PDB file of C-alpha atoms in Angstrom:
ATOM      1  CA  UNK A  13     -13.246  -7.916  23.779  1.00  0.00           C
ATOM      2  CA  UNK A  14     -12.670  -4.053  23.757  1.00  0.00           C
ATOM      3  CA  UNK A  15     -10.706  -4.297  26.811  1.00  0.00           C
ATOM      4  CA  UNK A  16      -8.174  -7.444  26.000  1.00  0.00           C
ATOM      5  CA  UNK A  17      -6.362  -5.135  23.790  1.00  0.00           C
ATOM      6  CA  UNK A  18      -5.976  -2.786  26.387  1.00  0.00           C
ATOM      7  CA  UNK A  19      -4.596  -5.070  28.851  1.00  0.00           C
ATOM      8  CA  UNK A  20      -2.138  -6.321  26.314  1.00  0.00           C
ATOM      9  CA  UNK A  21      -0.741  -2.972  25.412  1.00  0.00           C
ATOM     10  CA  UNK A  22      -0.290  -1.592  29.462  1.00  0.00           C
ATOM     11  CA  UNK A  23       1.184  -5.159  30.228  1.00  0.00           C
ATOM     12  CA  UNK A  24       3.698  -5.265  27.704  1.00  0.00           C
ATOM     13  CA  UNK A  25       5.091  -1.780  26.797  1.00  0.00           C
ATOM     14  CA  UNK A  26       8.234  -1.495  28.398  1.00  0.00           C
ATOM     15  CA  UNK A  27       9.924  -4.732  27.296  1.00  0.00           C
ATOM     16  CA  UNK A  28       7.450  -6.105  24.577  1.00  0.00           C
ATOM     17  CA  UNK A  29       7.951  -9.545  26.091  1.00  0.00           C
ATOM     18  CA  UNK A  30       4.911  -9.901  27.574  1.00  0.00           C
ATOM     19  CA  UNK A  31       2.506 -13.106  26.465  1.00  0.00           C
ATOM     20  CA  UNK A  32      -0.917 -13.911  26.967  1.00  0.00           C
ATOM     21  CA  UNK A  33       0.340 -15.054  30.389  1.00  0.00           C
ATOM     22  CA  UNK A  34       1.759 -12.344  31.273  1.00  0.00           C
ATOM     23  CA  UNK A  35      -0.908  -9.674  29.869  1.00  0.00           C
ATOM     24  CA  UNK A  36      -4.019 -11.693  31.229  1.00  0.00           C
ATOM     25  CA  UNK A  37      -2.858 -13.393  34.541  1.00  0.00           C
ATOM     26  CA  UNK A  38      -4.803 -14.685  36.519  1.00  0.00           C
ATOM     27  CA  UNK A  39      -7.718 -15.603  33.958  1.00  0.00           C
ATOM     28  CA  UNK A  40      -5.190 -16.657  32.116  1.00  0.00           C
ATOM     29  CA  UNK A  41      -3.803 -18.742  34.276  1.00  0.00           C
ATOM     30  CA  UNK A  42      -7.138 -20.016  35.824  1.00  0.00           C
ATOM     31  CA  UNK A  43      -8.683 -21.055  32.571  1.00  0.00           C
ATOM     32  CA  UNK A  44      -5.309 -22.868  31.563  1.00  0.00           C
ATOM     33  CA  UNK A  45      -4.708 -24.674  34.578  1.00  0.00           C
ATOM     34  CA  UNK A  46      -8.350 -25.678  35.670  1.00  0.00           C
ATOM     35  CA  UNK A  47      -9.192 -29.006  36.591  1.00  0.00           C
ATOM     36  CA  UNK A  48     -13.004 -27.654  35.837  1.00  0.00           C
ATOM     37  CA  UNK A  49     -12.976 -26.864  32.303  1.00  0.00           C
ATOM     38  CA  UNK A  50     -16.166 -27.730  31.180  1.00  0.00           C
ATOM     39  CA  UNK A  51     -17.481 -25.316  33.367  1.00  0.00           C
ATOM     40  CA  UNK A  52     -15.483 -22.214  31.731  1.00  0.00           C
ATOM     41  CA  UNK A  53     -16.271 -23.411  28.336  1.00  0.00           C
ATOM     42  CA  UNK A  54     -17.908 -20.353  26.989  1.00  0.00           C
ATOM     43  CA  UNK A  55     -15.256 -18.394  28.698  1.00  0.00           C
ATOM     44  CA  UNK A  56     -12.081 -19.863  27.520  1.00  0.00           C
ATOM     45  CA  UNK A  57     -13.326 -19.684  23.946  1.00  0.00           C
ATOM     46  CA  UNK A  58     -13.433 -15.657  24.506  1.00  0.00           C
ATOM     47  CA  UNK A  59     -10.654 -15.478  25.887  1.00  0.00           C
ATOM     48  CA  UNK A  60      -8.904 -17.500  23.290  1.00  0.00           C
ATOM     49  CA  UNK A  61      -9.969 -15.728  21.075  1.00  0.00           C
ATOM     50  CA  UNK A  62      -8.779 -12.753  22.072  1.00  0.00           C
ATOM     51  CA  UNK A  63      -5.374 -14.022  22.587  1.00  0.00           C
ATOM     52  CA  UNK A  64      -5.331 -14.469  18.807  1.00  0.00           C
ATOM     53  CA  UNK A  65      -6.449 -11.573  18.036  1.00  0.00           C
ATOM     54  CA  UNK A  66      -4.188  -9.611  20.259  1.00  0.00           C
ATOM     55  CA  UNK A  67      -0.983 -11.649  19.759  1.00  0.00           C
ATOM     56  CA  UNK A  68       1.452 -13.014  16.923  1.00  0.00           C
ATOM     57  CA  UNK A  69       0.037 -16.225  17.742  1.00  0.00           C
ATOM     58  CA  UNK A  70       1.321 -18.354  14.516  1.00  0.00           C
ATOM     59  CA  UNK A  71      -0.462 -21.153  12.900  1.00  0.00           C
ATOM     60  CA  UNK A  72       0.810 -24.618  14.819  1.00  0.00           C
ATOM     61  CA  UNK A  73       0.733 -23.015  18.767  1.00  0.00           C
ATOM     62  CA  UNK A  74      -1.590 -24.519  21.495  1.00  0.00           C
ATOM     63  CA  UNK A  75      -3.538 -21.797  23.339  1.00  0.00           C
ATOM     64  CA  UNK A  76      -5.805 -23.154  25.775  1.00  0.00           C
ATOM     65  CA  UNK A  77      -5.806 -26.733  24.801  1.00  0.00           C
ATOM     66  CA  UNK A  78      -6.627 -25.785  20.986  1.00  0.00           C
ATOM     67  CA  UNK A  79      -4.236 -25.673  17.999  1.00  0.00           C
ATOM     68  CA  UNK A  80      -4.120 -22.554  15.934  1.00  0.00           C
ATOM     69  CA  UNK A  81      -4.570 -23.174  12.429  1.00  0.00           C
ATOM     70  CA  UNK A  82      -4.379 -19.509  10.643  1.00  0.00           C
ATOM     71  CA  UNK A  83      -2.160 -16.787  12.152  1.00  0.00           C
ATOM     72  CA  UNK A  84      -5.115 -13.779  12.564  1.00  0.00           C
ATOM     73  CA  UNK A  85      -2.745 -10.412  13.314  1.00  0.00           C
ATOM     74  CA  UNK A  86       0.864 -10.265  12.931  1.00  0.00           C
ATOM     75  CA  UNK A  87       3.156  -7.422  14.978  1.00  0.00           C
ATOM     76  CA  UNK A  88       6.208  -5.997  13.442  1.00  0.00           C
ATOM     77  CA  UNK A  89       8.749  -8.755  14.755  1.00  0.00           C
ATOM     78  CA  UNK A  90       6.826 -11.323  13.434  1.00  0.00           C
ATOM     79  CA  UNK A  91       5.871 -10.087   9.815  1.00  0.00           C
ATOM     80  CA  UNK A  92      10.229  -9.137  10.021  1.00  0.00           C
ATOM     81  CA  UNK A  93      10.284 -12.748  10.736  1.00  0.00           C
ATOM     82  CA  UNK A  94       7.991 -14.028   8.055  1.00  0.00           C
ATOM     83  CA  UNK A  95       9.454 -11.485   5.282  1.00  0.00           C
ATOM     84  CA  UNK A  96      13.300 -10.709   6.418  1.00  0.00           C
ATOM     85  CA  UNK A  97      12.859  -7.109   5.823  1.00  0.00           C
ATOM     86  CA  UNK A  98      14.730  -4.709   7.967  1.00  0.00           C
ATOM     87  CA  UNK A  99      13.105  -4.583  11.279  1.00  0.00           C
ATOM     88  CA  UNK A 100      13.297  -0.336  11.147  1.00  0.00           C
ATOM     89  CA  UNK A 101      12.218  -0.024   7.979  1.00  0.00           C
ATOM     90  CA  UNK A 102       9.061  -2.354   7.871  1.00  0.00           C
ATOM     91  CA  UNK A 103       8.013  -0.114  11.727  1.00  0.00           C
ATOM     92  CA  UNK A 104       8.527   2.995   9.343  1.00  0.00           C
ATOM     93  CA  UNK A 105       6.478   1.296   6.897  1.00  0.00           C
ATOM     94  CA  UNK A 106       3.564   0.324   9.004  1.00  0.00           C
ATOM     95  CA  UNK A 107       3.396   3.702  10.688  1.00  0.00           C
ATOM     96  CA  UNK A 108       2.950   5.310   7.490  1.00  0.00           C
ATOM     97  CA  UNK A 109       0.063   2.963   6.039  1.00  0.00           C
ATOM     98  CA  UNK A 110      -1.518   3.564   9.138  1.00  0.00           C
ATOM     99  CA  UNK A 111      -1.590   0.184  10.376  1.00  0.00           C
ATOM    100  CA  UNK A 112       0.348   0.855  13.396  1.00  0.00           C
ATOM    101  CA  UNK A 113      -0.198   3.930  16.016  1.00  0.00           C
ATOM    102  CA  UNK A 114       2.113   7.347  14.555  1.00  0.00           C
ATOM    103  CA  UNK A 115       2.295   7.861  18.212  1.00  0.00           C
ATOM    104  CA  UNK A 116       4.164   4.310  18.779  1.00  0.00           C
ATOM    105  CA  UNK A 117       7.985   5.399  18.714  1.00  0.00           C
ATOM    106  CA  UNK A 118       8.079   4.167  22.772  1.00  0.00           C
ATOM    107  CA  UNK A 119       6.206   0.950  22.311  1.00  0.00           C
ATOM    108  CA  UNK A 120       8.064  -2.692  21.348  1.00  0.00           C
ATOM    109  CA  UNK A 121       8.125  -4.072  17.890  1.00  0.00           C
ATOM    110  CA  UNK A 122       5.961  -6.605  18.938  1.00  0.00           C
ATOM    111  CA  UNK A 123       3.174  -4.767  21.180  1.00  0.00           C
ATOM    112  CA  UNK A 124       1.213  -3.312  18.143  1.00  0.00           C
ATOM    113  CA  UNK A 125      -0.472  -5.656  15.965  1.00  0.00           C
ATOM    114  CA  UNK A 126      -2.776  -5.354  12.634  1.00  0.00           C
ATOM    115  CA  UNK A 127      -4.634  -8.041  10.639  1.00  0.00           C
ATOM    116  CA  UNK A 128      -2.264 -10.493   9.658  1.00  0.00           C
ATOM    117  CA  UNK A 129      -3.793 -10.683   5.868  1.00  0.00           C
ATOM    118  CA  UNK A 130      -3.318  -6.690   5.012  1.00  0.00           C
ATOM    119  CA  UNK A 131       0.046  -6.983   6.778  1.00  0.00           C
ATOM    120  CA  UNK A 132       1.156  -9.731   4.447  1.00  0.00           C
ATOM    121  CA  UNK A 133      -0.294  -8.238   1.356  1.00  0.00           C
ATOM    122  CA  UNK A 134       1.129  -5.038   2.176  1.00  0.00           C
ATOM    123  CA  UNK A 135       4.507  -6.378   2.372  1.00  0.00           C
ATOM    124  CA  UNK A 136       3.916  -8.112  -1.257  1.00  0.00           C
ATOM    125  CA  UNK A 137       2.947  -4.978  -3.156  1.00  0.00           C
ATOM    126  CA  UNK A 138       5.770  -2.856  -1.458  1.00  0.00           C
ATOM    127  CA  UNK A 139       8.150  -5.841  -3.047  1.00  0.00           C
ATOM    128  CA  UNK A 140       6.919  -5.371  -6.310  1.00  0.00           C
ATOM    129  CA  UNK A 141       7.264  -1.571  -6.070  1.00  0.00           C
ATOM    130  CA  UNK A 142       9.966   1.261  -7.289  1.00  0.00           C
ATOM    131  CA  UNK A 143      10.419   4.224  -6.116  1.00  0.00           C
ATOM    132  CA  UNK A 144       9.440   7.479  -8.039  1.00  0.00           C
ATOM    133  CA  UNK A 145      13.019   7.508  -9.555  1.00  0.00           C
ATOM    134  CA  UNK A 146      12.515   4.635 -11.284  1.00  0.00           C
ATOM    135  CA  UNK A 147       8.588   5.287 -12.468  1.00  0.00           C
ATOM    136  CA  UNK A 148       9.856   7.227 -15.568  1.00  0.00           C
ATOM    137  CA  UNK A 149      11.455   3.635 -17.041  1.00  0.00           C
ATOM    138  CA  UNK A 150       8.508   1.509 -16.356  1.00  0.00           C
ATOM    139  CA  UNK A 151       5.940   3.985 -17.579  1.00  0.00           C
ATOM    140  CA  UNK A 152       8.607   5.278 -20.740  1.00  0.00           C
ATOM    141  CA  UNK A 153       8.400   8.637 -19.737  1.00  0.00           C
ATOM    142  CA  UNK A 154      10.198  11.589 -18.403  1.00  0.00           C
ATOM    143  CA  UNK A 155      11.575  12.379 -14.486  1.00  0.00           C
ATOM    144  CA  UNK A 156       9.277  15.917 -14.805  1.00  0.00           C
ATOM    145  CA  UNK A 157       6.451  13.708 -16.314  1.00  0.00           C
ATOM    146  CA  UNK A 158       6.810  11.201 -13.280  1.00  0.00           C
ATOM    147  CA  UNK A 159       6.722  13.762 -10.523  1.00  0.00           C
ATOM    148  CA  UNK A 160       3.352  14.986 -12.321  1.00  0.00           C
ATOM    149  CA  UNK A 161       2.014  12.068 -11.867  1.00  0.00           C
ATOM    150  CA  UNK A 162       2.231  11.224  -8.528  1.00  0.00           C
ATOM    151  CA  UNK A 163       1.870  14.791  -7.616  1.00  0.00           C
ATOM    152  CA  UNK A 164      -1.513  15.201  -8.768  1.00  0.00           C
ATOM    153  CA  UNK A 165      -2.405  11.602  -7.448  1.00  0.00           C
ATOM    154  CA  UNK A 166      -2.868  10.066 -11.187  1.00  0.00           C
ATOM    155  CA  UNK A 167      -0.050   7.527 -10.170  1.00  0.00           C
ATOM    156  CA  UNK A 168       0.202   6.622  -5.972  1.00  0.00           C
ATOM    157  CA  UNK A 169       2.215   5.635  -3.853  1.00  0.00           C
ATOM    158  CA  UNK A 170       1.586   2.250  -2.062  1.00  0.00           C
ATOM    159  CA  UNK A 171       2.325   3.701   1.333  1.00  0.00           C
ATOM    160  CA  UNK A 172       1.880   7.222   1.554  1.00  0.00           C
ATOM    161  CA  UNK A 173       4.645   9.840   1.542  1.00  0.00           C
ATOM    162  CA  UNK A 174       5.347  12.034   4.200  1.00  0.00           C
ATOM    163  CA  UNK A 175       2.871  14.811   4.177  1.00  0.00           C
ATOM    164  CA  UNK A 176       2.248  14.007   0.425  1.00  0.00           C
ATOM    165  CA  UNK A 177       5.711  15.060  -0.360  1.00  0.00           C
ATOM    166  CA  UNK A 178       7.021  13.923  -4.339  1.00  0.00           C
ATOM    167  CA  UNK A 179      10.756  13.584  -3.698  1.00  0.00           C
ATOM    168  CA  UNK A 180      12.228  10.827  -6.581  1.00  0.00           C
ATOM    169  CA  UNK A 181      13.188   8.568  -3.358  1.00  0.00           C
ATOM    170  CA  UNK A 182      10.138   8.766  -1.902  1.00  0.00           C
ATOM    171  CA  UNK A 183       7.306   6.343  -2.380  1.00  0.00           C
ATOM    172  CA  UNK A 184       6.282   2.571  -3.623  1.00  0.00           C
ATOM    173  CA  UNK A 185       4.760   2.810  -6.518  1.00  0.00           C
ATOM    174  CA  UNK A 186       3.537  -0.907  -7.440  1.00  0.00           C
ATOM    175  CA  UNK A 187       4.221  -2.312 -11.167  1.00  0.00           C
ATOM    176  CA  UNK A 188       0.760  -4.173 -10.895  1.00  0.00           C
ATOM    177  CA  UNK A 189      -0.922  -0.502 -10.291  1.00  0.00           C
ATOM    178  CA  UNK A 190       1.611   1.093 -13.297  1.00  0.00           C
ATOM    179  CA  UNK A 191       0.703  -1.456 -15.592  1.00  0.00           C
ATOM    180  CA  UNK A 192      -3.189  -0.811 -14.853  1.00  0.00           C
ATOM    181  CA  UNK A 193      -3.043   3.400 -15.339  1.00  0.00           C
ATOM    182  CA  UNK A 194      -1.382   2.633 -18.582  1.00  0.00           C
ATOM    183  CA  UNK A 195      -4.040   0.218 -19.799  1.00  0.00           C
ATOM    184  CA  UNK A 196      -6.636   3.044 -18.281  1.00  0.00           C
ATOM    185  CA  UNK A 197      -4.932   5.945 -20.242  1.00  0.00           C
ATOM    186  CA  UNK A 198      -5.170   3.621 -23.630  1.00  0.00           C
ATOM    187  CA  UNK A 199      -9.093   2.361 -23.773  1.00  0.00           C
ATOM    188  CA  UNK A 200      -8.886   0.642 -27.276  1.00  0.00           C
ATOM    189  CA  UNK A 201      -6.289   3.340 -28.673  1.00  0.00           C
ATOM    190  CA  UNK A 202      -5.789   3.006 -32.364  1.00  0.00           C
ATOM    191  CA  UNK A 203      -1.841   2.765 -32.874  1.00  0.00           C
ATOM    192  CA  UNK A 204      -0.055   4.092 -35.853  1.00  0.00           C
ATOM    193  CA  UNK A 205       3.042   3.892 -37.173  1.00  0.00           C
ATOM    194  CA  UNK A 206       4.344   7.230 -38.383  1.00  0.00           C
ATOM    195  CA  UNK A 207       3.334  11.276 -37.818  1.00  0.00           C
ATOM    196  CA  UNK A 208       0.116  11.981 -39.162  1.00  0.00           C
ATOM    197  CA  UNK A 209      -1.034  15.718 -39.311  1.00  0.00           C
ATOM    198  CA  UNK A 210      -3.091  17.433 -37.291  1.00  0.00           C
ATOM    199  CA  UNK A 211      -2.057  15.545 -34.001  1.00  0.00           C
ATOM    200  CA  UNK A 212       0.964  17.199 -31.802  1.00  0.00           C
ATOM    201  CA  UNK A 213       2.351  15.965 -28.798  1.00  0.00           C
ATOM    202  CA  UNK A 214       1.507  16.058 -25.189  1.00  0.00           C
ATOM    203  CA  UNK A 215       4.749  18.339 -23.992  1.00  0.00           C
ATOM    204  CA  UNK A 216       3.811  20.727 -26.791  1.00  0.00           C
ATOM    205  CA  UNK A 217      -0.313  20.746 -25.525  1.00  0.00           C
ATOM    206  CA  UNK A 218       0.687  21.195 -22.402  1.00  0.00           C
ATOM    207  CA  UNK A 219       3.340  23.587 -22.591  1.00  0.00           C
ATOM    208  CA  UNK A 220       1.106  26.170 -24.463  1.00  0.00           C
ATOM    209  CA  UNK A 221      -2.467  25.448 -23.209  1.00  0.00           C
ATOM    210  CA  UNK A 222      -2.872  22.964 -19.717  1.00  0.00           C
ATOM    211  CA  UNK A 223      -0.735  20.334 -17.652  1.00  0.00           C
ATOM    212  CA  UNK A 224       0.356  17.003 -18.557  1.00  0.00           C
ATOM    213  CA  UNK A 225      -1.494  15.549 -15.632  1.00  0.00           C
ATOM    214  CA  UNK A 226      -4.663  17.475 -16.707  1.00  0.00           C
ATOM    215  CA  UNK A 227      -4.741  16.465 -19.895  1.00  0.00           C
ATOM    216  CA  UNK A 228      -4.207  12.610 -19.020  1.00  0.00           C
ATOM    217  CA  UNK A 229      -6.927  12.816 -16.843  1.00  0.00           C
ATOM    218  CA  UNK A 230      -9.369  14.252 -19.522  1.00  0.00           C
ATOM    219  CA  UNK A 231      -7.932  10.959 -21.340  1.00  0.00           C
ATOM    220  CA  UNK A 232      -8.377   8.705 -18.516  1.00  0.00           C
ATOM    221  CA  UNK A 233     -12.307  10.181 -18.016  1.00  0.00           C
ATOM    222  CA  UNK A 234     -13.172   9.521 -21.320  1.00  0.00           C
ATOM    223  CA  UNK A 235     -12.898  13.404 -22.194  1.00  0.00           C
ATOM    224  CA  UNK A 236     -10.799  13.382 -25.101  1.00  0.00           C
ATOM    225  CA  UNK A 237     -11.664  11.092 -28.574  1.00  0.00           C
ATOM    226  CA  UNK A 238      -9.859  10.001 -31.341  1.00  0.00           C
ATOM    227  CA  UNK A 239      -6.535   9.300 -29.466  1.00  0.00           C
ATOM    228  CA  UNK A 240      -3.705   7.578 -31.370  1.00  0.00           C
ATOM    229  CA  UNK A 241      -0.474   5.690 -29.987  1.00  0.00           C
ATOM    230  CA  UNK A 242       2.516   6.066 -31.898  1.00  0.00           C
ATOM    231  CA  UNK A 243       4.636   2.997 -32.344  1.00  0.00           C
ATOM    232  CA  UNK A 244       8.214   4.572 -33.306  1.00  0.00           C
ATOM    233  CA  UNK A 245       8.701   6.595 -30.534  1.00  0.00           C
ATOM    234  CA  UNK A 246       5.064   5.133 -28.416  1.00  0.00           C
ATOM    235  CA  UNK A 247       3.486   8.608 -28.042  1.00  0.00           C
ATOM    236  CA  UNK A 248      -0.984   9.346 -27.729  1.00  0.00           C
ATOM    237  CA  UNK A 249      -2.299  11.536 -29.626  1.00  0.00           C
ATOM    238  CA  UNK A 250      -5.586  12.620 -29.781  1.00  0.00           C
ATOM    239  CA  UNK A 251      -7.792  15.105 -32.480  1.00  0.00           C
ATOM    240  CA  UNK A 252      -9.024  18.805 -32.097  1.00  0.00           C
ATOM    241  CA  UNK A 253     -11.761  18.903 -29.704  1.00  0.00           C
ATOM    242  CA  UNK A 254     -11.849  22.883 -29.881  1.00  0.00           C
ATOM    243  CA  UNK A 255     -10.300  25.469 -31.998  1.00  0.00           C
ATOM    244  CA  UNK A 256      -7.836  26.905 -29.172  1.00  0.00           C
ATOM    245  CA  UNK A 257      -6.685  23.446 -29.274  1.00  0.00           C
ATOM    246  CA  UNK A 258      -4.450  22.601 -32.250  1.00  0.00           C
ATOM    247  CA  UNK A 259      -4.371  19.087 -31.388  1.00  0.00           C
ATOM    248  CA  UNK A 260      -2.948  17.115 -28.879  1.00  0.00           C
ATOM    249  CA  UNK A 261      -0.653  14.573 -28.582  1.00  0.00           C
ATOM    250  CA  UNK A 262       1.811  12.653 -26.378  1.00  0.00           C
ATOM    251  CA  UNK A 263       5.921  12.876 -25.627  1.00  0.00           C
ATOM    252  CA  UNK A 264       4.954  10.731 -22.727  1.00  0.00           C
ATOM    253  CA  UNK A 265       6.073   7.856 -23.773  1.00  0.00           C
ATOM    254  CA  UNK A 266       4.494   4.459 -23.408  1.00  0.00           C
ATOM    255  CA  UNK A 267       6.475   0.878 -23.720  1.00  0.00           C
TER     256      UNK A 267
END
């Protein structure tokens, strides 16, 4: 099993058309066109096997006289197929979630393959992502707040940037995962609906005394008590925990 994908890869890396056929040949062939197939039983169900597991086999094809039922790896063309994104984009894509080889720029589309289930949910997540540009209007916050964010890791990226580069193109940062670091920043927050005293904002907190992203991660471990969301502008706020802290609050808005 170790060595089918092997075979697949030096078979096929020039053109990318090569098939189980082609990739396996004579086995292949023998085990296809026997008259004595109960006697290579145990043999053809390896080797079946590891055609689906090697190949874009979809549900509905005949491999050795058995119907696949579930599709088990996809390769680039055939997720492109299934999804209609841009071919160069989704082999960008892959490469960068790791699912295909960074050293693949030589090899066809279709000669690297990954499990077809993390391939497809993947894709799904990437669809329901912005880029960093647009995280400031989905969280209600600012574009220096946004970059904070993602560059201390409290927000990420779906696939990976290059190098862990924050550029406001870069990135796919999922609504799904937005949605949950907002209900994580606000554990049963009390909301209010005008200033109260005592209580400034997280700009001014973090201007004179820490980071934004350092403080919201004091909030998200639990660290700081008695935070309040205001409704007209949404802002947190939170009490005193120490003298050299006035008080703390939020300009990062939340809607």
């Amino acid at each position: 099993m170790e060595s089918f994908p092997q075979l697949r890869i030096s078979a096929g890396r020039r053109s990318g058309r090569t098939g189980p056929q082609g990739a396996y040949g004579f086995l292949f062939n023998r085990l296809k066109y026997t008259q004595r197939s109960d006697d290579f039983g145990p043999l053809r169900a390896i080797v079946r096997d590891a055609i689906v597991e090697n190949f874009a086999i979809g549900p509905g094809e005949v491999i050795l006289g058995e119907m696949v039922t579930q599709r088990r790896v996809h390769s680039v063309n055939s997720l492109v197929n299934a999804t209609g994104i841009n071919r160069f984009s989704l082999y960008r894509v892959m490469r960068k979630a790791g699912m295909i080889p960074e050293t693949a720029d030589t090899a066809a589309f279709n000669q690297w393959v990954f499990p077809a289930d993390q391939g497809e949910r993947l894709i799904t997540r990437i669809q329901n992502s912005i880029p960093l540009n647009q995280v400031k209007h989905a969280l209600g916050c600012s574009k220096t707040h946004a970059e904070q964010l993602a560059q201390y890791g409290l927000i990420t990226s779906v696939v990976p940037t290059i190098e862990g580069k924050v550029g406001l193109t870069q990135g796919y940062f999922n609504h799904d995962d937005l949605s949950a670091f907002m209900t994580n920043v606000l554990p049963n927050t009390v909301f209010i609906s005008g200033e109260e005293k005592g209580y400034v904002n997280l700009t001014v907190a973090a201007r004179r005394f820490s980071s934004t992203a350092e403080i919201l991660r004091w909030q998200l471990d639990g660290k700081l008590t008695g935070t309040l969301l205001l409704n007209e502008p949404l802002r947190v706020f939170r009490r005193p925990i120490s003298p050299c802290y006035a008080t703390i609050s939020s300009a990062f808005r939340f809607s």
